[in-house]
Amino acid sequence: MATSDPDRLQAHLQALAQREAEALVEYKQVNDQAETVRARAIAGELERIARRRRELMLAMPRET
């Protein structure tokens, strides 16, 4: 993916946001059920999503 393509970056950010929302729902469900191993795995995925989102946001062209 070319990091200079704003439309592709935006689409990737939207896909990450969707996966993050799904993971948050799943995290709440398994955390409520005391499934701590799965909850930790999902928390790790949420951290990776947040890190990737920050990387993509930094790659977005700045409006001047």
Coordinates of C-alpha atoms in Angstrom, one line a residue:
M1 CA 0.0 0.0 0.0
A2 CA 1.4 3.4 -0.9
T3 CA 1.3 5.4 2.2
S4 CA 0.8 8.6 0.2
D5 CA -2.6 7.6 -1.1
P6 CA -5.1 9.3 1.3
D7 CA -8.1 7.4 0.0
R8 CA -6.4 4.0 0.7
L9 CA -5.2 5.2 4.1
Q10 CA -8.7 6.3 5.0
A11 CA -10.2 3.0 3.9
H12 CA -7.6 1.2 6.0
L13 CA -8.4 3.4 9.0
Q14 CA -12.1 2.6 8.5
A15 CA -11.4 -1.1 8.4
L16 CA -9.3 -0.8 11.6
A17 CA -12.1 1.1 13.3
Q18 CA -14.6 -1.6 12.4
R19 CA -12.3 -4.4 13.7
E20 CA -11.7 -2.4 16.8
A21 CA -15.4 -2.0 17.4
E22 CA -15.9 -5.8 16.9
A23 CA -13.0 -6.6 19.2
L24 CA -14.3 -4.3 21.9
V25 CA -17.7 -6.0 21.9
E26 CA -16.0 -9.4 22.0
Y27 CA -13.7 -8.2 24.8
K28 CA -16.6 -7.1 26.9
Q29 CA -18.4 -10.4 26.4
V30 CA -15.5 -12.6 27.3
N31 CA -14.4 -10.3 30.1
D32 CA -17.9 -10.5 31.6
Q33 CA -17.6 -14.3 31.4
A34 CA -14.2 -14.2 33.1
E35 CA -12.5 -15.7 30.1
T36 CA -9.3 -13.9 31.0
V37 CA -7.0 -15.7 28.5
R38 CA -9.2 -14.7 25.5
A39 CA -9.8 -11.2 27.0
R40 CA -6.0 -10.7 27.2
A41 CA -5.6 -11.8 23.6
I42 CA -8.3 -9.4 22.5
A43 CA -6.7 -6.6 24.5
G44 CA -3.4 -7.3 22.7
E45 CA -5.2 -7.1 19.4
L46 CA -6.8 -3.8 20.4
E47 CA -3.3 -2.5 21.3
R48 CA -2.0 -3.5 17.9
I49 CA -4.9 -1.8 16.2
A50 CA -4.3 1.4 18.1
R51 CA -0.6 1.3 17.2
R52 CA -1.4 0.7 13.5
R53 CA -4.0 3.5 13.6
R54 CA -1.4 5.9 15.0
E55 CA 1.1 4.9 12.3
L56 CA -1.5 5.5 9.5
M57 CA -2.6 8.8 11.0
L58 CA 1.1 9.9 10.9
A59 CA 1.3 8.8 7.3
M60 CA -1.8 10.9 6.2
P61 CA -0.9 14.0 4.3
R62 CA -1.2 17.2 6.3
E63 CA -3.7 19.8 5.1
T64 CA -2.1 23.2 4.9

